[in-house]
Short mmCIF file of N, CA, C and O in Angstrom, two decimals:
data_model
loop_
_atom_site.label_atom_id
_atom_site.label_comp_id
_atom_site.label_asym_id
_atom_site.label_seq_id
_atom_site.Cartn_x
_atom_site.Cartn_y
_atom_site.Cartn_z
N MET E 23 11.04 -5.52 -40.96
CA MET E 23 11.04 -7.20 -41.45
C MET E 23 9.43 -7.67 -41.94
O MET E 23 8.21 -6.66 -41.19
N PRO E 24 9.32 -8.11 -42.88
CA PRO E 24 8.09 -8.62 -43.67
C PRO E 24 6.96 -9.41 -42.38
O PRO E 24 7.90 -9.87 -41.81
N ASP E 25 5.95 -9.12 -42.23
CA ASP E 25 5.42 -9.76 -41.49
C ASP E 25 5.37 -11.15 -41.29
O ASP E 25 4.34 -11.99 -40.49
N ALA E 26 5.17 -11.65 -42.70
CA ALA E 26 5.11 -13.04 -43.35
C ALA E 26 6.41 -13.69 -42.17
O ALA E 26 6.43 -15.43 -41.81
N LEU E 27 7.21 -13.35 -41.62
CA LEU E 27 8.34 -13.99 -40.56
C LEU E 27 7.75 -13.62 -39.70
O LEU E 27 9.03 -14.76 -38.86
N VAL E 28 7.05 -13.27 -38.90
CA VAL E 28 6.24 -13.39 -37.10
C VAL E 28 5.55 -14.35 -37.51
O VAL E 28 4.19 -13.83 -38.14
N PRO E 29 5.54 -15.67 -36.98
CA PRO E 29 4.62 -16.49 -36.74
C PRO E 29 3.29 -15.55 -35.87
O PRO E 29 3.68 -15.02 -34.84
N GLU E 30 2.14 -15.67 -36.14
CA GLU E 30 0.79 -15.07 -35.52
C GLU E 30 1.05 -15.63 -34.16
O GLU E 30 0.58 -14.83 -33.02
N HIS E 31 1.22 -16.89 -33.77
CA HIS E 31 1.64 -17.50 -32.64
C HIS E 31 2.53 -17.23 -31.85
O HIS E 31 2.63 -17.47 -30.65
N LEU E 32 3.49 -16.01 -31.98
CA LEU E 32 5.05 -16.37 -31.29
C LEU E 32 4.16 -15.41 -29.98
O LEU E 32 4.72 -16.02 -28.93
N LEU E 33 3.91 -14.07 -29.83
CA LEU E 33 3.36 -13.43 -28.62
C LEU E 33 1.69 -13.30 -28.47
O LEU E 33 1.44 -13.02 -29.62
N LEU E 34 1.32 -14.37 -27.34
CA LEU E 34 -0.32 -14.56 -27.78
C LEU E 34 -0.88 -13.28 -26.97
O LEU E 34 -2.10 -12.47 -27.58
N THR E 35 -0.88 -12.53 -26.15
CA THR E 35 -1.45 -11.13 -25.46
C THR E 35 -0.37 -10.92 -24.37
O THR E 35 1.29 -11.23 -24.16
N ILE E 36 -0.69 -9.74 -24.06
CA ILE E 36 0.19 -8.97 -22.59
C ILE E 36 -0.12 -9.80 -21.30
O ILE E 36 -1.57 -9.99 -21.24
N ASP E 37 0.58 -10.64 -20.93
CA ASP E 37 0.37 -11.14 -19.54
C ASP E 37 0.28 -10.44 -18.80
O ASP E 37 -0.40 -10.24 -17.71
N HIS E 38 1.98 -9.41 -18.24
CA HIS E 38 1.59 -8.31 -17.41
C HIS E 38 2.67 -7.53 -17.41
O HIS E 38 3.34 -7.90 -18.73
N VAL E 39 2.52 -6.21 -16.26
CA VAL E 39 3.46 -5.38 -16.38
C VAL E 39 3.92 -5.30 -15.03
O VAL E 39 3.22 -5.44 -13.83
N GLY E 40 5.18 -5.76 -14.75
CA GLY E 40 6.01 -5.82 -13.48
C GLY E 40 5.89 -4.53 -12.62
O GLY E 40 7.12 -3.82 -13.88
N ILE E 41 5.80 -3.99 -11.84
CA ILE E 41 6.16 -2.39 -11.00
C ILE E 41 6.82 -3.12 -9.55
O ILE E 41 6.18 -4.04 -9.39
N ALA E 42 8.20 -2.65 -10.31
CA ALA E 42 9.16 -2.75 -8.94
C ALA E 42 8.76 -2.20 -7.43
O ALA E 42 8.34 -0.93 -8.32
N VAL E 43 8.16 -2.42 -6.39
CA VAL E 43 7.37 -1.60 -5.19
C VAL E 43 8.71 -2.20 -4.18
O VAL E 43 9.12 -3.09 -3.83
N PRO E 44 9.07 -0.56 -3.28
CA PRO E 44 9.99 -1.20 -1.95
C PRO E 44 9.16 -1.63 -0.90
O PRO E 44 9.03 -2.66 -0.38
N ASP E 45 7.64 -1.58 -1.10
CA ASP E 45 7.28 -2.17 0.04
C ASP E 45 5.87 -3.04 -0.63
O ASP E 45 4.76 -2.21 -0.72
N LEU E 46 5.50 -4.43 -0.26
CA LEU E 46 4.45 -4.74 -1.25
C LEU E 46 3.51 -4.45 -0.60
O LEU E 46 1.94 -4.25 -1.18
N ASP E 47 2.91 -4.62 0.99
CA ASP E 47 1.80 -4.08 1.70
C ASP E 47 1.64 -2.55 1.11
O ASP E 47 -0.07 -2.22 1.33
N ASP E 48 2.18 -1.67 1.17
CA ASP E 48 2.07 -0.19 1.15
C ASP E 48 1.17 -0.16 -0.38
O ASP E 48 0.47 0.59 -0.66
N ALA E 49 1.82 -0.80 -1.49
CA ALA E 49 1.49 -0.77 -2.66
C ALA E 49 0.13 -1.67 -2.87
O ALA E 49 -0.54 -0.88 -3.67
N LEU E 50 0.19 -2.62 -2.66
CA LEU E 50 -1.31 -2.71 -2.59
C LEU E 50 -2.65 -2.12 -1.70
O LEU E 50 -3.40 -1.86 -2.67
N GLU E 51 -2.12 -1.20 -0.80
CA GLU E 51 -2.97 -0.40 -0.51
C GLU E 51 -3.78 0.86 -1.56
O GLU E 51 -4.64 1.04 -1.76
N PHE E 52 -2.14 1.14 -2.00
CA PHE E 52 -2.08 2.25 -2.65
C PHE E 52 -3.28 1.74 -3.91
O PHE E 52 -4.22 2.29 -4.56
N TYR E 53 -2.78 0.32 -4.90
CA TYR E 53 -3.70 0.30 -6.09
C TYR E 53 -5.00 -0.19 -5.60
O TYR E 53 -5.78 0.03 -6.71
N ALA E 54 -5.44 0.04 -4.44
CA ALA E 54 -6.54 -0.48 -3.61
C ALA E 54 -7.82 0.71 -4.09
O ALA E 54 -8.26 0.85 -4.14
N SER E 55 -7.17 1.68 -3.16
CA SER E 55 -7.32 2.80 -2.63
C SER E 55 -7.67 3.87 -3.95
O SER E 55 -8.35 4.32 -3.87
N ILE E 56 -6.30 4.05 -4.65
CA ILE E 56 -6.41 4.73 -5.75
C ILE E 56 -7.48 4.13 -7.09
O ILE E 56 -7.95 4.80 -7.77
N PHE E 57 -6.95 2.83 -7.41
CA PHE E 57 -7.32 2.58 -8.42
C PHE E 57 -8.11 1.41 -8.88
O PHE E 57 -8.65 1.18 -9.55
N GLY E 58 -8.59 1.04 -7.31
CA GLY E 58 -9.78 -0.22 -7.24
C GLY E 58 -8.94 -1.00 -7.84
O GLY E 58 -9.84 -2.44 -8.00
N LEU E 59 -8.13 -1.90 -7.83
CA LEU E 59 -7.46 -2.93 -8.62
C LEU E 59 -7.07 -3.72 -7.04
O LEU E 59 -6.71 -3.29 -6.00
N HIS E 60 -7.18 -4.95 -7.19
CA HIS E 60 -7.35 -5.82 -5.91
C HIS E 60 -6.14 -7.19 -6.22
O HIS E 60 -6.36 -7.94 -7.45
N SER E 61 -5.41 -7.67 -5.42
CA SER E 61 -4.61 -8.72 -5.67
C SER E 61 -5.56 -10.50 -5.64
O SER E 61 -6.84 -10.96 -5.31
N VAL E 62 -5.16 -10.84 -6.71
CA VAL E 62 -6.00 -12.28 -7.25
C VAL E 62 -5.00 -13.24 -6.94
O VAL E 62 -5.17 -14.11 -6.96
N HIS E 63 -3.96 -12.98 -6.96
CA HIS E 63 -2.43 -13.92 -6.25
C HIS E 63 -1.57 -13.58 -5.80
O HIS E 63 -1.26 -12.10 -6.37
N GLU E 64 -1.13 -13.89 -4.90
CA GLU E 64 0.16 -13.55 -4.44
C GLU E 64 1.01 -14.53 -3.44
O GLU E 64 0.49 -15.79 -3.29
N GLU E 65 2.90 -14.56 -3.59
CA GLU E 65 3.23 -15.33 -3.38
C GLU E 65 4.84 -15.07 -3.11
O GLU E 65 5.14 -14.04 -3.52
N VAL E 66 5.64 -15.72 -2.68
CA VAL E 66 7.36 -15.63 -2.65
C VAL E 66 7.68 -16.14 -3.80
O VAL E 66 7.18 -17.74 -3.45
N ASN E 67 8.56 -16.10 -4.57
CA ASN E 67 9.45 -16.73 -4.92
C ASN E 67 10.70 -16.50 -4.51
O ASN E 67 10.98 -15.25 -4.73
N GLU E 68 11.35 -17.20 -4.03
CA GLU E 68 12.76 -17.40 -3.39
C GLU E 68 13.77 -17.42 -4.57
O GLU E 68 14.53 -16.64 -4.41
N GLU E 69 13.68 -17.98 -5.75
CA GLU E 69 14.51 -18.49 -6.48
C GLU E 69 14.62 -16.58 -7.08
O GLU E 69 16.07 -16.04 -7.46
N GLN E 70 13.56 -15.83 -7.19
CA GLN E 70 13.74 -14.41 -7.81
C GLN E 70 13.66 -13.43 -6.82
O GLN E 70 14.15 -12.39 -7.43
N GLY E 71 13.84 -13.81 -5.90
CA GLY E 71 14.18 -13.23 -4.65
C GLY E 71 12.59 -11.86 -4.31
O GLY E 71 13.11 -10.81 -4.07
N VAL E 72 11.50 -12.77 -4.70
CA VAL E 72 10.52 -11.46 -4.41
C VAL E 72 9.50 -12.13 -3.90
O VAL E 72 9.38 -13.07 -4.06
N ARG E 73 8.84 -11.24 -3.00
CA ARG E 73 7.03 -11.25 -3.20
C ARG E 73 6.27 -10.79 -3.81
O ARG E 73 6.66 -9.34 -4.40
N GLU E 74 5.36 -11.35 -4.56
CA GLU E 74 4.70 -10.60 -5.52
C GLU E 74 3.24 -10.85 -5.37
O GLU E 74 2.44 -11.27 -4.72
N ALA E 75 2.43 -10.14 -6.01
CA ALA E 75 1.23 -9.82 -6.22
C ALA E 75 0.63 -9.95 -7.53
O ALA E 75 0.90 -8.87 -8.25
N MET E 76 -0.08 -10.06 -7.84
CA MET E 76 -0.98 -10.18 -8.99
C MET E 76 -2.18 -9.57 -9.11
O MET E 76 -3.20 -10.07 -8.35
N LEU E 77 -2.53 -8.06 -9.53
CA LEU E 77 -4.20 -7.20 -9.53
C LEU E 77 -4.09 -7.51 -10.75
O LEU E 77 -3.86 -7.56 -11.91
N ALA E 78 -5.88 -8.00 -10.90
CA ALA E 78 -6.55 -8.29 -11.62
C ALA E 78 -7.05 -6.94 -12.37
O ALA E 78 -6.94 -5.56 -11.78
N VAL E 79 -6.99 -6.79 -13.17
CA VAL E 79 -7.16 -5.40 -14.29
C VAL E 79 -8.51 -5.52 -14.94
O VAL E 79 -8.87 -6.10 -15.92
N GLY E 80 -9.71 -5.22 -14.68
CA GLY E 80 -11.03 -5.39 -15.21
C GLY E 80 -11.28 -6.88 -15.18
O GLY E 80 -10.69 -7.46 -14.44
N GLU E 81 -12.37 -7.19 -16.58
CA GLU E 81 -12.97 -8.42 -16.74
C GLU E 81 -11.31 -8.96 -17.11
O GLU E 81 -11.89 -10.41 -17.58
N SER E 82 -11.04 -8.68 -17.71
CA SER E 82 -9.57 -9.45 -18.85
C SER E 82 -8.57 -10.04 -17.56
O SER E 82 -8.82 -9.97 -16.71
N ASP E 83 -7.68 -10.66 -18.65
CA ASP E 83 -7.23 -11.66 -17.31
C ASP E 83 -5.53 -11.10 -17.66
O ASP E 83 -4.30 -11.77 -17.41
N THR E 84 -5.26 -9.79 -18.03
CA THR E 84 -4.17 -9.26 -18.29
C THR E 84 -3.97 -8.54 -16.44
O THR E 84 -5.01 -8.13 -15.46
N ARG E 85 -3.05 -8.48 -16.13
CA ARG E 85 -2.74 -8.68 -14.69
C ARG E 85 -1.28 -7.06 -14.50
O ARG E 85 -0.71 -7.15 -15.35
N ILE E 86 -1.51 -6.68 -13.56
CA ILE E 86 -0.45 -5.73 -12.72
C ILE E 86 0.12 -6.66 -11.56
O ILE E 86 -0.10 -7.12 -10.60
N GLN E 87 1.56 -6.66 -11.95
CA GLN E 87 2.37 -7.77 -11.32
C GLN E 87 3.06 -6.69 -10.27
O GLN E 87 4.20 -5.53 -10.76
N LEU E 88 3.10 -6.60 -9.37
CA LEU E 88 3.64 -6.04 -8.04
C LEU E 88 4.75 -6.62 -7.15
O LEU E 88 4.59 -7.83 -7.09
N LEU E 89 6.03 -6.49 -7.21
CA LEU E 89 7.31 -6.85 -7.09
C LEU E 89 8.33 -6.51 -6.36
O LEU E 89 8.54 -4.85 -6.50
N ALA E 90 8.57 -6.96 -5.32
CA ALA E 90 9.14 -6.77 -3.69
C ALA E 90 10.07 -6.95 -3.10
O ALA E 90 9.69 -8.12 -3.62
N PRO E 91 10.80 -6.76 -3.03
CA PRO E 91 12.49 -7.41 -3.04
C PRO E 91 12.21 -8.03 -1.53
O PRO E 91 11.54 -7.62 -0.32
N LEU E 92 12.98 -9.40 -1.71
CA LEU E 92 13.16 -10.16 -0.43
C LEU E 92 14.38 -9.57 0.50
O LEU E 92 14.50 -9.42 1.61
N THR E 93 15.40 -9.38 -0.46
CA THR E 93 16.73 -8.94 0.26
C THR E 93 17.14 -7.67 -0.01
O THR E 93 16.69 -7.26 -1.47
N GLU E 94 18.05 -6.91 0.03
CA GLU E 94 19.08 -5.95 -0.97
C GLU E 94 19.65 -6.67 -1.60
O GLU E 94 19.75 -5.43 -2.34
N GLN E 95 19.90 -7.92 -1.84
CA GLN E 95 20.84 -8.19 -2.97
C GLN E 95 19.84 -8.73 -4.30
O GLN E 95 20.26 -9.09 -5.22
N SER E 96 18.36 -8.64 -3.99
CA SER E 96 17.87 -9.33 -4.83
C SER E 96 17.42 -8.17 -6.55
O SER E 96 18.05 -7.12 -6.27
N THR E 97 17.20 -9.28 -7.57
CA THR E 97 17.09 -7.90 -8.53
C THR E 97 16.52 -7.08 -8.52
O THR E 97 16.57 -5.87 -8.95
N ILE E 98 15.20 -6.82 -7.97
CA ILE E 98 14.59 -5.75 -7.74
C ILE E 98 14.79 -4.84 -6.67
O ILE E 98 14.85 -3.97 -6.85
N ALA E 99 15.80 -5.37 -5.72
CA ALA E 99 16.21 -4.51 -4.65
C ALA E 99 17.20 -3.78 -5.84
O ALA E 99 17.49 -2.07 -5.46
N LYS E 100 17.77 -3.97 -6.75
CA LYS E 100 19.42 -3.46 -7.72
C LYS E 100 18.30 -2.59 -8.42
O LYS E 100 19.00 -1.37 -8.74
N PHE E 101 17.06 -2.60 -9.01
CA PHE E 101 16.54 -2.54 -9.75
C PHE E 101 15.90 -0.94 -8.93
O PHE E 101 16.16 -0.02 -9.71
N ILE E 102 15.57 -0.71 -7.96
CA ILE E 102 14.73 -0.15 -7.33
C ILE E 102 15.80 1.30 -6.73
O ILE E 102 15.94 1.86 -6.99
N ASP E 103 17.12 0.63 -6.88
CA ASP E 103 18.18 1.13 -6.28
C ASP E 103 18.60 2.18 -7.17
O ASP E 103 18.68 3.61 -7.35
N ARG E 104 18.71 1.79 -8.71
CA ARG E 104 19.24 2.21 -9.65
C ARG E 104 18.08 3.33 -10.40
O ARG E 104 18.33 4.78 -10.72
N ASN E 105 16.93 2.86 -10.21
CA ASN E 105 15.93 3.30 -10.98
C ASN E 105 14.43 4.04 -9.71
O ASN E 105 13.88 5.16 -10.70
N GLY E 106 14.49 3.49 -8.98
CA GLY E 106 13.27 4.23 -8.32
C GLY E 106 11.79 3.07 -8.83
O GLY E 106 12.54 2.27 -9.43
N GLN E 107 11.35 2.98 -7.81
CA GLN E 107 10.33 2.27 -8.09
C GLN E 107 9.55 2.78 -9.72
O GLN E 107 9.05 3.72 -9.76
N GLY E 108 8.95 1.36 -10.16
CA GLY E 108 8.34 1.68 -11.06
C GLY E 108 8.39 0.59 -12.45
O GLY E 108 8.42 -0.39 -11.77
N ILE E 109 7.93 0.87 -13.44
CA ILE E 109 7.58 -0.67 -14.36
C ILE E 109 9.01 -0.92 -14.71
O ILE E 109 9.99 -0.44 -14.79
N GLN E 110 8.96 -1.68 -14.49
CA GLN E 110 10.54 -3.00 -14.25
C GLN E 110 10.46 -4.00 -15.64
O GLN E 110 11.50 -4.06 -16.29
N GLN E 111 9.64 -4.44 -15.88
CA GLN E 111 9.23 -5.41 -16.94
C GLN E 111 7.78 -5.47 -18.05
O GLN E 111 6.80 -4.90 -17.22
N LEU E 112 8.15 -5.78 -19.23
CA LEU E 112 6.64 -6.02 -19.78
C LEU E 112 6.93 -7.58 -20.11
O LEU E 112 7.64 -7.94 -20.49
N ALA E 113 5.29 -8.60 -19.87
CA ALA E 113 5.31 -9.50 -19.78
C ALA E 113 4.41 -10.16 -21.29
O ALA E 113 3.58 -9.56 -21.06
N TYR E 114 5.04 -10.60 -22.18
CA TYR E 114 3.95 -11.47 -22.73
C TYR E 114 3.86 -12.72 -22.89
O TYR E 114 4.64 -13.86 -22.77
N ARG E 115 2.31 -13.45 -23.10
CA ARG E 115 2.37 -14.79 -22.81
C ARG E 115 2.54 -14.98 -24.12
O ARG E 115 2.02 -15.07 -24.93
N VAL E 116 2.79 -16.65 -23.99
CA VAL E 116 3.20 -17.56 -24.71
C VAL E 116 3.02 -19.10 -24.62
O VAL E 116 2.53 -19.25 -23.65
N ALA E 117 2.23 -19.25 -25.96
CA ALA E 117 2.21 -20.82 -25.74
C ALA E 117 3.73 -22.09 -25.65
O ALA E 117 2.71 -22.69 -24.96
N ASP E 118 4.45 -21.73 -26.15
CA ASP E 118 4.92 -22.75 -25.92
C ASP E 118 6.32 -21.70 -26.16
O ASP E 118 7.14 -21.21 -26.89
N ILE E 119 6.84 -21.36 -24.84
CA ILE E 119 8.09 -21.18 -24.51
C ILE E 119 9.74 -21.45 -25.06
O ILE E 119 10.36 -20.73 -25.60
N ASP E 120 9.52 -22.70 -24.90
CA ASP E 120 11.07 -23.13 -25.91
C ASP E 120 11.10 -23.08 -27.09
O ASP E 120 11.82 -22.68 -27.71
N ALA E 121 9.66 -22.87 -28.09
CA ALA E 121 9.46 -22.65 -29.78
C ALA E 121 9.91 -21.00 -29.33
O ALA E 121 10.85 -20.80 -30.74
N VAL E 122 9.82 -20.11 -29.00
CA VAL E 122 9.61 -18.81 -28.76
C VAL E 122 11.09 -18.33 -28.70
O VAL E 122 11.60 -17.73 -29.45
N SER E 123 11.76 -18.78 -27.55
CA SER E 123 13.21 -19.00 -27.27
C SER E 123 14.10 -19.24 -28.66
O SER E 123 14.78 -18.63 -29.01
N ALA E 124 14.01 -19.81 -29.16
CA ALA E 124 14.80 -20.55 -30.37
C ALA E 124 14.42 -19.76 -31.19
O ALA E 124 15.47 -19.46 -31.82
N ILE E 125 12.99 -19.63 -31.42
CA ILE E 125 13.04 -18.70 -32.58
C ILE E 125 13.32 -16.83 -32.64
O ILE E 125 14.03 -16.60 -33.44
N LEU E 126 13.72 -16.50 -30.95
CA LEU E 126 14.41 -15.49 -30.75
C LEU E 126 15.79 -15.49 -30.94
O LEU E 126 16.57 -14.57 -31.32
N ARG E 127 15.99 -16.67 -30.27
CA ARG E 127 17.63 -17.01 -30.55
C ARG E 127 18.12 -17.17 -31.94
O ARG E 127 18.97 -16.18 -32.30
N GLU E 128 17.31 -17.66 -32.51
CA GLU E 128 18.11 -17.64 -34.43
C GLU E 128 17.65 -16.29 -34.75
O GLU E 128 18.52 -15.85 -36.22
N ARG E 129 16.88 -15.18 -34.26
CA ARG E 129 17.18 -13.95 -35.10
C ARG E 129 17.79 -13.13 -34.37
O ARG E 129 18.05 -11.51 -34.15
N GLY E 130 18.86 -13.61 -33.39
CA GLY E 130 20.05 -13.13 -32.75
C GLY E 130 19.85 -12.14 -31.31
O GLY E 130 20.40 -11.36 -30.67
N VAL E 131 18.73 -12.81 -30.69
CA VAL E 131 18.05 -11.98 -29.14
C VAL E 131 18.83 -12.44 -28.32
O VAL E 131 18.97 -14.02 -28.09
N ARG E 132 19.62 -12.01 -27.19
CA ARG E 132 19.65 -12.55 -25.91
C ARG E 132 18.95 -12.36 -24.93
O ARG E 132 17.97 -12.10 -24.83
N LEU E 133 18.83 -13.95 -24.45
CA LEU E 133 17.64 -14.19 -23.28
C LEU E 133 18.92 -14.59 -22.03
O LEU E 133 19.80 -14.86 -22.27
N LEU E 134 17.77 -14.14 -20.88
CA LEU E 134 18.96 -14.17 -19.85
C LEU E 134 18.74 -15.22 -19.45
O LEU E 134 20.30 -15.67 -18.38
N TYR E 135 18.31 -16.28 -19.16
CA TYR E 135 18.40 -17.69 -18.52
C TYR E 135 18.38 -18.94 -20.03
O TYR E 135 17.88 -18.77 -21.19
N ASP E 136 19.87 -19.84 -20.15
CA ASP E 136 19.54 -20.87 -20.96
C ASP E 136 18.66 -21.34 -20.56
O ASP E 136 17.98 -22.43 -22.16
N ALA E 137 17.63 -22.04 -19.93
CA ALA E 137 16.43 -22.69 -19.90
C ALA E 137 15.50 -21.87 -19.02
O ALA E 137 16.04 -21.37 -18.25
N PRO E 138 14.09 -22.11 -19.68
CA PRO E 138 13.19 -20.64 -18.44
C PRO E 138 13.24 -21.54 -16.79
O PRO E 138 13.32 -22.59 -16.93
N LYS E 139 12.68 -20.59 -16.19
CA LYS E 139 13.02 -20.93 -15.08
C LYS E 139 11.47 -20.82 -14.89
O LYS E 139 10.12 -20.41 -15.23
N ARG E 140 11.22 -21.14 -13.01
CA ARG E 140 9.86 -20.55 -12.30
C ARG E 140 9.31 -19.44 -12.55
O ARG E 140 10.08 -18.32 -11.84
N GLY E 141 8.05 -19.60 -12.72
CA GLY E 141 7.42 -18.04 -12.45
C GLY E 141 6.32 -18.46 -11.60
O GLY E 141 5.83 -19.14 -10.96
N THR E 142 5.28 -16.73 -11.87
CA THR E 142 4.43 -16.91 -10.83
C THR E 142 3.08 -18.12 -11.48
O THR E 142 3.30 -18.16 -12.29
N SER E 143 3.05 -18.87 -10.35
CA SER E 143 2.06 -19.73 -10.24
C SER E 143 2.66 -20.85 -11.14
O SER E 143 1.79 -21.75 -11.75
N ASP E 144 3.74 -20.94 -10.73
CA ASP E 144 3.98 -22.38 -11.73
C ASP E 144 4.56 -21.97 -13.44
O ASP E 144 4.50 -23.09 -13.76
N SER E 145 4.45 -21.05 -13.81
CA SER E 145 4.75 -20.75 -14.64
C SER E 145 6.15 -20.99 -15.53
O SER E 145 6.95 -21.16 -14.35
N ARG E 146 6.15 -21.45 -16.69
CA ARG E 146 8.06 -21.16 -17.30
C ARG E 146 7.95 -19.52 -17.88
O ARG E 146 7.25 -18.71 -18.38
N VAL E 147 8.90 -19.26 -17.22
CA VAL E 147 9.89 -17.72 -17.77
C VAL E 147 10.98 -17.69 -18.44
O VAL E 147 11.96 -18.23 -17.91
N ASN E 148 11.17 -16.48 -19.21
CA ASN E 148 12.22 -16.14 -19.63
C ASN E 148 12.89 -14.89 -19.42
O ASN E 148 11.21 -13.94 -19.60
N PHE E 149 13.11 -14.04 -19.92
CA PHE E 149 13.43 -12.98 -20.30
C PHE E 149 14.29 -12.32 -21.52
O PHE E 149 15.58 -13.36 -22.10
N VAL E 150 14.11 -11.65 -22.25
CA VAL E 150 14.94 -10.98 -23.65
C VAL E 150 15.32 -9.86 -22.51
O VAL E 150 14.98 -8.92 -21.76
N HIS E 151 16.86 -9.82 -23.33
CA HIS E 151 17.27 -8.88 -22.64
C HIS E 151 17.19 -7.21 -23.43
O HIS E 151 17.29 -7.07 -24.23
N PRO E 152 17.48 -6.47 -22.04
CA PRO E 152 16.63 -5.16 -22.54
C PRO E 152 17.27 -4.45 -23.93
O PRO E 152 16.90 -3.95 -24.76
N LYS E 153 18.91 -5.05 -23.66
CA LYS E 153 19.61 -3.98 -25.06
C LYS E 153 19.19 -4.67 -26.44
O LYS E 153 19.73 -4.07 -27.83
N ASP E 154 18.46 -5.69 -26.39
CA ASP E 154 17.91 -6.51 -27.67
C ASP E 154 16.35 -6.30 -27.80
O ASP E 154 16.22 -6.62 -29.03
N ALA E 155 15.89 -5.26 -27.00
CA ALA E 155 14.86 -5.51 -26.94
C ALA E 155 14.31 -3.23 -27.02
O ALA E 155 13.10 -3.26 -25.88
N GLY E 156 15.00 -2.71 -27.55
CA GLY E 156 14.59 -1.20 -26.98
C GLY E 156 14.89 -1.12 -26.43
O GLY E 156 14.42 0.09 -25.76
N GLY E 157 15.70 -1.43 -25.00
CA GLY E 157 15.96 -0.60 -23.61
C GLY E 157 14.94 -1.35 -22.64
O GLY E 157 14.56 -1.22 -21.49
N VAL E 158 13.83 -2.71 -22.98
CA VAL E 158 12.83 -2.84 -21.89
C VAL E 158 13.10 -4.21 -21.81
O VAL E 158 13.82 -4.92 -22.52
N LEU E 159 13.00 -4.69 -20.54
CA LEU E 159 13.22 -5.62 -20.56
C LEU E 159 12.03 -6.74 -20.64
O LEU E 159 10.54 -6.40 -20.32
N VAL E 160 11.76 -7.53 -21.22
CA VAL E 160 10.80 -8.24 -21.87
C VAL E 160 10.79 -9.76 -21.39
O VAL E 160 11.89 -10.50 -21.11
N GLU E 161 9.33 -9.79 -20.56
CA GLU E 161 9.55 -11.69 -20.22
C GLU E 161 8.16 -12.28 -21.06
O GLU E 161 7.66 -11.79 -21.33
N LEU E 162 8.69 -13.22 -21.31
CA LEU E 162 8.23 -14.45 -21.49
C LEU E 162 7.30 -15.58 -20.73
O LEU E 162 8.17 -16.09 -19.69
N VAL E 163 6.27 -15.36 -20.67
CA VAL E 163 5.80 -16.59 -20.17
C VAL E 163 4.56 -17.09 -20.77
O VAL E 163 4.40 -17.43 -21.65
N GLN E 164 4.99 -18.64 -20.30
CA GLN E 164 4.14 -20.16 -20.42
C GLN E 164 3.16 -20.61 -19.75
O GLN E 164 4.01 -20.79 -18.33
N PRO E 165 1.87 -20.25 -19.34
CA PRO E 165 1.61 -20.05 -18.05
C PRO E 165 1.37 -21.89 -18.06
O PRO E 165 1.99 -22.60 -18.50
N ALA E 166 1.13 -22.17 -16.33
CA ALA E 166 1.22 -23.42 -16.14
C ALA E 166 0.19 -24.56 -16.71
O ALA E 166 -0.66 -23.70 -17.15
N GLY E 167 0.26 -25.46 -16.79
CA GLY E 167 -0.60 -26.21 -17.55
C GLY E 167 -0.88 -26.47 -18.92
O GLY E 167 -2.19 -26.56 -19.05
#
């Protein structure tokens, strides 16, 4: 596909890499003691069924997101049951999730939600179906404000 067909603004940067973990506290201790990474934000997202933490990586605003299931029925619990602990998704920051979603749909890409949902820190998020993204669950993130 020629580069001219892809607007430069479609994906702004890597926002975060999501890692599914069975226990958030254990994972926070591991990442702090081994890599020196520390949480800069934690929250419970009932709608997504997770307890999560965002870890700062150096001086950048790229994050590692640790996701622990709230229940055995959550998507993250099912992911861990199927695949074990590990990388669950790659998230790209976008300026306008509605415009990016429309462009991707025009290109035949399936998104998991009809409309964006609430993500970390009141961001708006949607996901590209892994079958339409080379086997990778791609998250689109429009930060709040």
